[in-house]
Coordinates of C-alpha atoms and ligand atoms in Angstrom, one line a residue:
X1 CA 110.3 75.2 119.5
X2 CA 111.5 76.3 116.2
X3 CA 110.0 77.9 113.1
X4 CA 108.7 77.1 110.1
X5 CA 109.6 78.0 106.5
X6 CA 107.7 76.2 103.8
X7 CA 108.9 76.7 100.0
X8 CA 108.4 74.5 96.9
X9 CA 109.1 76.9 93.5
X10 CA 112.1 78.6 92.6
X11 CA 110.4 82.2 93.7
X12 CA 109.9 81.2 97.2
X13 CA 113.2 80.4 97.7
X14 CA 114.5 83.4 96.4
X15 CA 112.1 85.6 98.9
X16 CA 112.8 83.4 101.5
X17 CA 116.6 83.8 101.4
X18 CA 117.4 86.8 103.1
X19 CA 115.2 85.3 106.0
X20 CA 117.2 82.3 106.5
X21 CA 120.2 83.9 106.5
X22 CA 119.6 87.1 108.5
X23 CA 117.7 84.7 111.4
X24 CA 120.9 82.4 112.0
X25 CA 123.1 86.0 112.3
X26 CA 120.4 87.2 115.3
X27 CA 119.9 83.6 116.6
X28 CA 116.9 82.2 115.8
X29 CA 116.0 79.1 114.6
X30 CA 114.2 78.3 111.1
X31 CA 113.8 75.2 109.5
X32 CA 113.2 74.7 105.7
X33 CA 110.4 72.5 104.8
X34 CA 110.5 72.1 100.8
X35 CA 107.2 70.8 99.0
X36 CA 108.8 69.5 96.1
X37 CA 106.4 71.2 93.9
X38 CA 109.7 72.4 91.9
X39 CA 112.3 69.3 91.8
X40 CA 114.5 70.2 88.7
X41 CA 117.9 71.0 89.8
X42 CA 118.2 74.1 87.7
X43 CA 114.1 75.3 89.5
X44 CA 115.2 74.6 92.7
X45 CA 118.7 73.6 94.5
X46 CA 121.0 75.5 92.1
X47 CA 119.0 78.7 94.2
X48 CA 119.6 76.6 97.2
X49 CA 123.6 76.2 96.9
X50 CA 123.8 80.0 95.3
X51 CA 122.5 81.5 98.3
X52 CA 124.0 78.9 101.1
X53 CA 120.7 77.8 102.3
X54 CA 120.4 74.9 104.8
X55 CA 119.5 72.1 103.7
X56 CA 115.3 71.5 103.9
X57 CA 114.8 69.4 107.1
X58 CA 112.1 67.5 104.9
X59 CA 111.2 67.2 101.4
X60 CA 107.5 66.3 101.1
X61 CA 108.5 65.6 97.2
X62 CA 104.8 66.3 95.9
X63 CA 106.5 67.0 92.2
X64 CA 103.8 68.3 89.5
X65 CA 100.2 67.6 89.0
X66 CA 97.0 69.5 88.8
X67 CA 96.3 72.5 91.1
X68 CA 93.9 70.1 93.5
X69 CA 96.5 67.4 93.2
X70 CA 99.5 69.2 94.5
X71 CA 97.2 71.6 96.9
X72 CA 95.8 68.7 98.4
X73 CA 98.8 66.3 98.6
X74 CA 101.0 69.3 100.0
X75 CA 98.3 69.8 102.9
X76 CA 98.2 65.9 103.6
X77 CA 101.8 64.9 103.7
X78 CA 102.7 68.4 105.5
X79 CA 99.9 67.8 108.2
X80 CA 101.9 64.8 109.1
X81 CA 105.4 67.0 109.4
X82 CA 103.5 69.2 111.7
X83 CA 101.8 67.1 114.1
X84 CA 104.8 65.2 114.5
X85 CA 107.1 68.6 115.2
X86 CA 104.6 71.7 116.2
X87 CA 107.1 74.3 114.7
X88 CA 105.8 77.6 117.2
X89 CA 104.7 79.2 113.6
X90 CA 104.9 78.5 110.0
X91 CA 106.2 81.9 107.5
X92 CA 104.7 81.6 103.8
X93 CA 106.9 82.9 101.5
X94 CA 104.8 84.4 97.8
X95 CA 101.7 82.6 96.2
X96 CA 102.5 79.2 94.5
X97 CA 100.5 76.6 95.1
X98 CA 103.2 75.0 98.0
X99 CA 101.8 78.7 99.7
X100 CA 98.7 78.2 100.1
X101 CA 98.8 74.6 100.8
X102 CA 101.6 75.9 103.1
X103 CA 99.2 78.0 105.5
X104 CA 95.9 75.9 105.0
X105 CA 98.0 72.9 107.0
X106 CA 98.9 74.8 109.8
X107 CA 95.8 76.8 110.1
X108 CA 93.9 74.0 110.1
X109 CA 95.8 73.0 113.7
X110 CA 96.1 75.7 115.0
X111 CA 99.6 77.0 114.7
X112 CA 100.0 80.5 113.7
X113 CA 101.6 81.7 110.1
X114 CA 103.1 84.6 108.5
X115 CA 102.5 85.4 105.5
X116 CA 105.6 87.1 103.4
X117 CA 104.7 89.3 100.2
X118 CA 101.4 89.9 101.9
X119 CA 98.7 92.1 100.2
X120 CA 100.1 91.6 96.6
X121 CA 97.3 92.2 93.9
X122 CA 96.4 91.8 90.5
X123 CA 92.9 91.8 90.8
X124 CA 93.0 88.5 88.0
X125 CA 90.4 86.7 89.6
X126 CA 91.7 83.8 86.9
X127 CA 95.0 83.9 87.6
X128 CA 96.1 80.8 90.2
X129 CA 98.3 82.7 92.2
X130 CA 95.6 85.6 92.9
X131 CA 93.1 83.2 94.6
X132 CA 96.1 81.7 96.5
X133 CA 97.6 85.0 98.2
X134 CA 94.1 85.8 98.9
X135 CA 93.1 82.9 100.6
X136 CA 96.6 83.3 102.6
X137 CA 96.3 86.6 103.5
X138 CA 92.8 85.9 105.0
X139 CA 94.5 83.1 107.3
X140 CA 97.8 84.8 108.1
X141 CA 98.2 86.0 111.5
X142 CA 101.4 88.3 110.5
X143 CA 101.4 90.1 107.1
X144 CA 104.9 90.9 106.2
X145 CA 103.9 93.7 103.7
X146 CA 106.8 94.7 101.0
X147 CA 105.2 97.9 100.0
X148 CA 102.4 100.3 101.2
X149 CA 100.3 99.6 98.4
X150 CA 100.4 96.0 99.4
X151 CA 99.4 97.3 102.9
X152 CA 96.5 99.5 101.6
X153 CA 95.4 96.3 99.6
X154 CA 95.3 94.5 103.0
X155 CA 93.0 97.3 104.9
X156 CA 90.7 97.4 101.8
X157 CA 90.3 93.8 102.8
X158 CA 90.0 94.4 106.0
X159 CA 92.0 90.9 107.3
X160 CA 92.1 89.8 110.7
X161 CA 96.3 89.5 111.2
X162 CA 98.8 92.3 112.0
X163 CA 100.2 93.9 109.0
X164 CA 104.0 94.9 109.2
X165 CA 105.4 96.9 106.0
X166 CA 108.6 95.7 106.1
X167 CA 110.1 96.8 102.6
X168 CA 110.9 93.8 100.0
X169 CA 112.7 90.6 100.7
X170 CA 113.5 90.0 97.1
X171 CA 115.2 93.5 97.2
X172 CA 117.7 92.7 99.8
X173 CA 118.6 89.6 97.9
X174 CA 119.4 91.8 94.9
X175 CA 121.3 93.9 96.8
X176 CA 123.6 91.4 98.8
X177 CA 124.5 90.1 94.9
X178 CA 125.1 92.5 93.3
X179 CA 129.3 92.3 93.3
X180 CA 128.6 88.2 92.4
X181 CA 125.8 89.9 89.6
X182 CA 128.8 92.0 88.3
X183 CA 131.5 89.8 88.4
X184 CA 129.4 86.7 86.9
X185 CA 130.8 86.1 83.3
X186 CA 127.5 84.3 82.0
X187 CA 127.4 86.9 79.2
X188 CA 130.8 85.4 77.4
X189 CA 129.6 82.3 77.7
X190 CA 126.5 82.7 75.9
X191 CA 128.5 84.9 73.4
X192 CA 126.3 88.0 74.2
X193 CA 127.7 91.5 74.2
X194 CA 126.2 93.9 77.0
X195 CA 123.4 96.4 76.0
X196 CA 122.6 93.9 72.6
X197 CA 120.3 91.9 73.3
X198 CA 116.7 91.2 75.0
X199 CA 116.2 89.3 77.9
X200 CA 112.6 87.1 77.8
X201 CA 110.7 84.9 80.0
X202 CA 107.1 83.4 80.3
X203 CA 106.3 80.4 82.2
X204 CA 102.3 81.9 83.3
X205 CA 99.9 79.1 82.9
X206 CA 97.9 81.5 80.9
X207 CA 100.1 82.8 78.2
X208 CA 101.7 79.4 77.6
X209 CA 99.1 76.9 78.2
X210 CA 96.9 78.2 75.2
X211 CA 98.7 77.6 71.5
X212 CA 97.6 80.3 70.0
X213 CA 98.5 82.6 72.7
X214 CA 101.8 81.6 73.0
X215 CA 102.7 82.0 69.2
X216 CA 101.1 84.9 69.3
X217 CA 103.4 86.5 72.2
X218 CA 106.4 85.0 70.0
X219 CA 105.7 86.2 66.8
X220 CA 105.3 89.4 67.7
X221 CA 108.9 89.1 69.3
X222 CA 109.7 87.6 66.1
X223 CA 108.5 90.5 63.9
X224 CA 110.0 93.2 66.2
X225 CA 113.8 91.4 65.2
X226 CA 114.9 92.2 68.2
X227 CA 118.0 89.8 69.4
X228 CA 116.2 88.1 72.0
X229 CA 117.6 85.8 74.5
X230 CA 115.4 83.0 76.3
X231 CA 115.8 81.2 79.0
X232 CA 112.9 78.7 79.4
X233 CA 110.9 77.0 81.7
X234 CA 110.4 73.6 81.4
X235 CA 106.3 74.4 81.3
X236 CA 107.1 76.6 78.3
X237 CA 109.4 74.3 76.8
X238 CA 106.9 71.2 77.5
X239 CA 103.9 73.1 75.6
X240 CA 106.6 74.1 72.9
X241 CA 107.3 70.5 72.5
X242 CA 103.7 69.2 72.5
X243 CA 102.9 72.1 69.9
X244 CA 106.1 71.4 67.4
X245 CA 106.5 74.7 67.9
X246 CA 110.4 75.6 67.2
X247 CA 112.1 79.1 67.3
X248 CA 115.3 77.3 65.4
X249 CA 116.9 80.0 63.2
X250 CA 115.0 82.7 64.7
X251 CA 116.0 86.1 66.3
X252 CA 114.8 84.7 69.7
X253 CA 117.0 82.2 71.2
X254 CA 116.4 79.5 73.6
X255 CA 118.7 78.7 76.4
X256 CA 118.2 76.3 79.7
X257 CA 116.9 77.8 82.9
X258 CA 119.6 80.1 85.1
X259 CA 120.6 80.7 88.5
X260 CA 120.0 83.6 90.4
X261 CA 123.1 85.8 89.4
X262 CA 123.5 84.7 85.8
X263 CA 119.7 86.1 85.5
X264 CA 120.6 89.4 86.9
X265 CA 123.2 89.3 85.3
X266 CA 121.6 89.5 81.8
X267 CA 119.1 91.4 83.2
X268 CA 121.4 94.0 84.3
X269 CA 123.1 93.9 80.6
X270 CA 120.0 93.9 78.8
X271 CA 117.9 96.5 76.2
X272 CA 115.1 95.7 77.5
X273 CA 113.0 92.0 79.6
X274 CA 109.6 90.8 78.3
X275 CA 108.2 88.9 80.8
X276 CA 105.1 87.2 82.6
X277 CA 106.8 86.6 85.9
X278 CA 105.9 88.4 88.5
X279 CA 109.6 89.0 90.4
X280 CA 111.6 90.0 87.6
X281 CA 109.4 93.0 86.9
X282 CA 110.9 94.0 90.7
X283 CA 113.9 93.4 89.5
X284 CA 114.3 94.8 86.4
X285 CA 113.2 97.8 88.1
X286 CA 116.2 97.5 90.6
X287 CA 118.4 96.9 87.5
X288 CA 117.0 100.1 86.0
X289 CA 116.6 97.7 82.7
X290 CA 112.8 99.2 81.1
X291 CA 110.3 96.1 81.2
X292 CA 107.2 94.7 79.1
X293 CA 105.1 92.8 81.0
X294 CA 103.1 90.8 78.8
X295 CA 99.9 90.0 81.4
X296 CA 96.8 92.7 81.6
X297 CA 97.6 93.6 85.4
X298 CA 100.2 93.6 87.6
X299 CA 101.3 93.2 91.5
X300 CA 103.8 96.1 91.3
X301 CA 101.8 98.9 90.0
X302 CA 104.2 101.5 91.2
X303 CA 106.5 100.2 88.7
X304 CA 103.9 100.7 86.0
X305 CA 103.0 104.7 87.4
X306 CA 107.0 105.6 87.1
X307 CA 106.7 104.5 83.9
X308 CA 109.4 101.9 83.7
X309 CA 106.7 99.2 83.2
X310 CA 104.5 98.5 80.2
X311 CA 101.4 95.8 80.2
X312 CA 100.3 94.8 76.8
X313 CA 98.3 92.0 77.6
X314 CA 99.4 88.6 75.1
X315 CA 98.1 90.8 72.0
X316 CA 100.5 90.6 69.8
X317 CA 99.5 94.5 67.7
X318 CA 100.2 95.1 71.9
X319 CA 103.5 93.9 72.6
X320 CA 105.0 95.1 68.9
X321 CA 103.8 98.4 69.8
X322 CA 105.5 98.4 73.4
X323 CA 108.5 97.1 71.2
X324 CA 109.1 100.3 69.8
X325 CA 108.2 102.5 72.0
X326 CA 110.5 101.3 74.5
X327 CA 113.2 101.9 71.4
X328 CA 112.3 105.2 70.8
X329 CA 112.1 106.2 74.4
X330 CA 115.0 104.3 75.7
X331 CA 116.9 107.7 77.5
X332 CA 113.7 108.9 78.9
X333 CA 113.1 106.3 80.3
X334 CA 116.4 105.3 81.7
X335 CA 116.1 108.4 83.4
X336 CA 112.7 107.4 85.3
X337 CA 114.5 105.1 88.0
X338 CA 114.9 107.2 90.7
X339 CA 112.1 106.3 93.8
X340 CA 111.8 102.8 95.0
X341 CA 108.8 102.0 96.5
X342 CA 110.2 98.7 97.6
X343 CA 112.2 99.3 101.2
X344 CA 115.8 100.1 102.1
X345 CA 117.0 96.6 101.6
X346 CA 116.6 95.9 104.9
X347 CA 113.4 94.2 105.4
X348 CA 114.9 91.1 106.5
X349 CA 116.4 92.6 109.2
X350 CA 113.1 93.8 110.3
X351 CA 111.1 90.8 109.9
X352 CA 113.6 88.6 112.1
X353 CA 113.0 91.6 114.9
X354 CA 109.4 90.9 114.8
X355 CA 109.7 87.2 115.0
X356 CA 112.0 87.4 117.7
X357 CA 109.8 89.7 119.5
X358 CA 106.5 87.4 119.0
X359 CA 108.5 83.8 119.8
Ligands
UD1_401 C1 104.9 77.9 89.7 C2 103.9 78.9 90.4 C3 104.2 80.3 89.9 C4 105.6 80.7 89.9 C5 106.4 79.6 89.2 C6 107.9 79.9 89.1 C7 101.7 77.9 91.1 C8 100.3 77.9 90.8 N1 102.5 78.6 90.2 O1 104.5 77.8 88.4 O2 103.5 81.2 90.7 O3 105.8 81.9 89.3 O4 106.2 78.4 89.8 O5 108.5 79.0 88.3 O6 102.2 77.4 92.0 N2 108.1 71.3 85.8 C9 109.3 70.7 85.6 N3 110.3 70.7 86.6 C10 110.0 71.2 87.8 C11 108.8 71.8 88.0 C12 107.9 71.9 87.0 O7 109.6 70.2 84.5 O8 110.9 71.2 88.6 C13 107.1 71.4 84.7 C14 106.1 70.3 84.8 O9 105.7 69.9 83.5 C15 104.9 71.0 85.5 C16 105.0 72.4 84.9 O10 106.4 72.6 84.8 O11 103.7 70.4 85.2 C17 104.4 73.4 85.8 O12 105.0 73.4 87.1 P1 104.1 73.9 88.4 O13 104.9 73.8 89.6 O14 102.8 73.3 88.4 O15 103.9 75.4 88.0 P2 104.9 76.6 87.5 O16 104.5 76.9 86.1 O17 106.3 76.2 87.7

């Protein structure tokens, strides 16, 4: 009987990659279900063919919708996939939507799942992905933990399944690219120079969804006149569009999505990210590249106490102020990246132990 792995966004497939790779080296057997929750080439199989996935057994092609619509239609059509297969467990990769629909199928007849990125916290009860990891952890029979804060989140908690910290998927990812990350020419191609520019994204539902918000966020970019570089997701660009809101002629410029090493890439080359998402704060942190997050709370708290991580909330006064301190500080805190709470880059290696073990 084989396992398991259900994905749908472009993180999941990016925490899941290390997994897939490092189970066919020791021999055991996963099979990719994809949701469909992100169909776009550049959201979904560009990270696919980067990382030399297998091909998804399935796509239940669920595409976008409300929360209840694609929760709901994930849980139906995967239900089917299940009964008709029994996979011996189902592994969880993050907290989209295709996550928790991911787990509440199998739960719901009885086959066991693993949830990876367990214990992750914000403690923003209004934020989507909060209520989803919950929920998951609650049902998971293995936690794969990434850090020990995530463990200690999981205790306080008190869940019922066995909690291994493992150390970071997404950080043995970044570490097995990093010669593509450094030889990737994505830099002349935009026509950027290293160390010029800053790096922003922000697809959360709550920074772009709301108008005013969201021209908040930029116009504070805007007034800072920092040369900004934006790669955006087609949610941002959708409620751009809706808005007539246009940055043409502007210090922030907007570029389509990117794959996995042309984003580190810039990353790497960067002054500084301003971001909503919650894995490029992790990764900025590995590229030693100071971040603003532009949400109240964060997951990765550590990164915020070594003092590598600012929140500023989507106030604009907030996110100007960051601006420059970041500027002014810049060595000092370049010299901050020393202790990573986030493994040894081999958590993969771990996990497919523990599976092995369990099967
Ligand atoms: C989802 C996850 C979020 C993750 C993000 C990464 C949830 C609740 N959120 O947010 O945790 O950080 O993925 O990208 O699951 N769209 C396209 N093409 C696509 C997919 C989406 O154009 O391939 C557009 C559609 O207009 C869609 C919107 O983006 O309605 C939002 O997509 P959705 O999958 O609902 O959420 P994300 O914002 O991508």
């Amino acid at each position: 009987m084989s396992i398991f792995l259900i994905l749908g966004t472009r993180p999941q497939i990016i925490k899941s990659a290390p997994i897939v790779l490092e189970s066919s080296k020791q021999g055991l057997d996963i099979e990719i279900v994809h949701t469909g929750q992100h169909y776009d080439y550049k959201l979904s199989q560009v990270f696919l063919e980067e990382f030399s996935l297998p091909d998804p057994v399935i796509n239940l092609d669920v595409g976008s919708g409300s929360h209840a619509f694609q929760t709901a239609e994930i849980i139906l059509r995967l239900e089917k996939v299940l009964m008709a297969n029994r996979p011996s467990l189902v592994i969880v990769p993050g907290d989209a939507n295709s996550a928790l629909a991911g787990g509440l199928a199998p739960v719901k007849l009885g086959i066991p799942i693993a949830h990876l990125e367990a214990g992750a916290r914000s403690y923003e009860m209004r934020m989507a992905e909060e209520i989803n990891r919950r929920l998951l952890d609650h049902c998971s029979d293995i936690l794969f933990a990434p850090t020990v804060n995530c463990k200690d989140n999981l205790e306080k908690e008190s869940v019922m399944g066995r909690i291994h910290v493992t150390g970071d998927t997404m950080f043995d990812v970044f570490l097995r690219f990093q010669e593509e990350v450094d030889g990737c020419n994505v830099l002349d191609q935009i026509g950027l120079a290293p160390n010029d520019y800053t790096l922003l994204t922000l697809h959360r539902a709550e920074n772009v969804d709301d108008a005013k918000r969201l021209r908040g966020i930029l116009n504070a970019i805007q007034d800072s006149k920092l040369n900004t570089i934006f790669p955006i997701h087609p949610r941002t660009k959708n409620r751009m569009e809706a808005q007539k809101m246009s940055l043409e002629d502007t210090n922030i410029r907007v570029i389509e999505p990117l794959g996995y090493v042309e984003i580190l890439s810039l990353l790497k080359n960067s002054v500084m990210l301003l971001t909503d998402s919650g894995g490029l704060q992790k990764e900025a942190f590995w590229s030693k590249t100071p971040c603003i997050t532009i949400r109240e709370r964060t997951e990765w708290l550590e990164t915020v106490q070594i003092g590598v991580n600012k929140l500023t909330g989507s106030d604009p006064d907030r996110i100007y102020q960051a601006i420059n301190e970041v500027k002014e500080r810049y060595d000092e805190i370049k010299n901050r990246f020393e202790f990573n709470p986030f493994g040894d880059g081999k958590s993969s290696i771990k996990i497919i132990k523990i599976l092995k073990e369990i099967q």
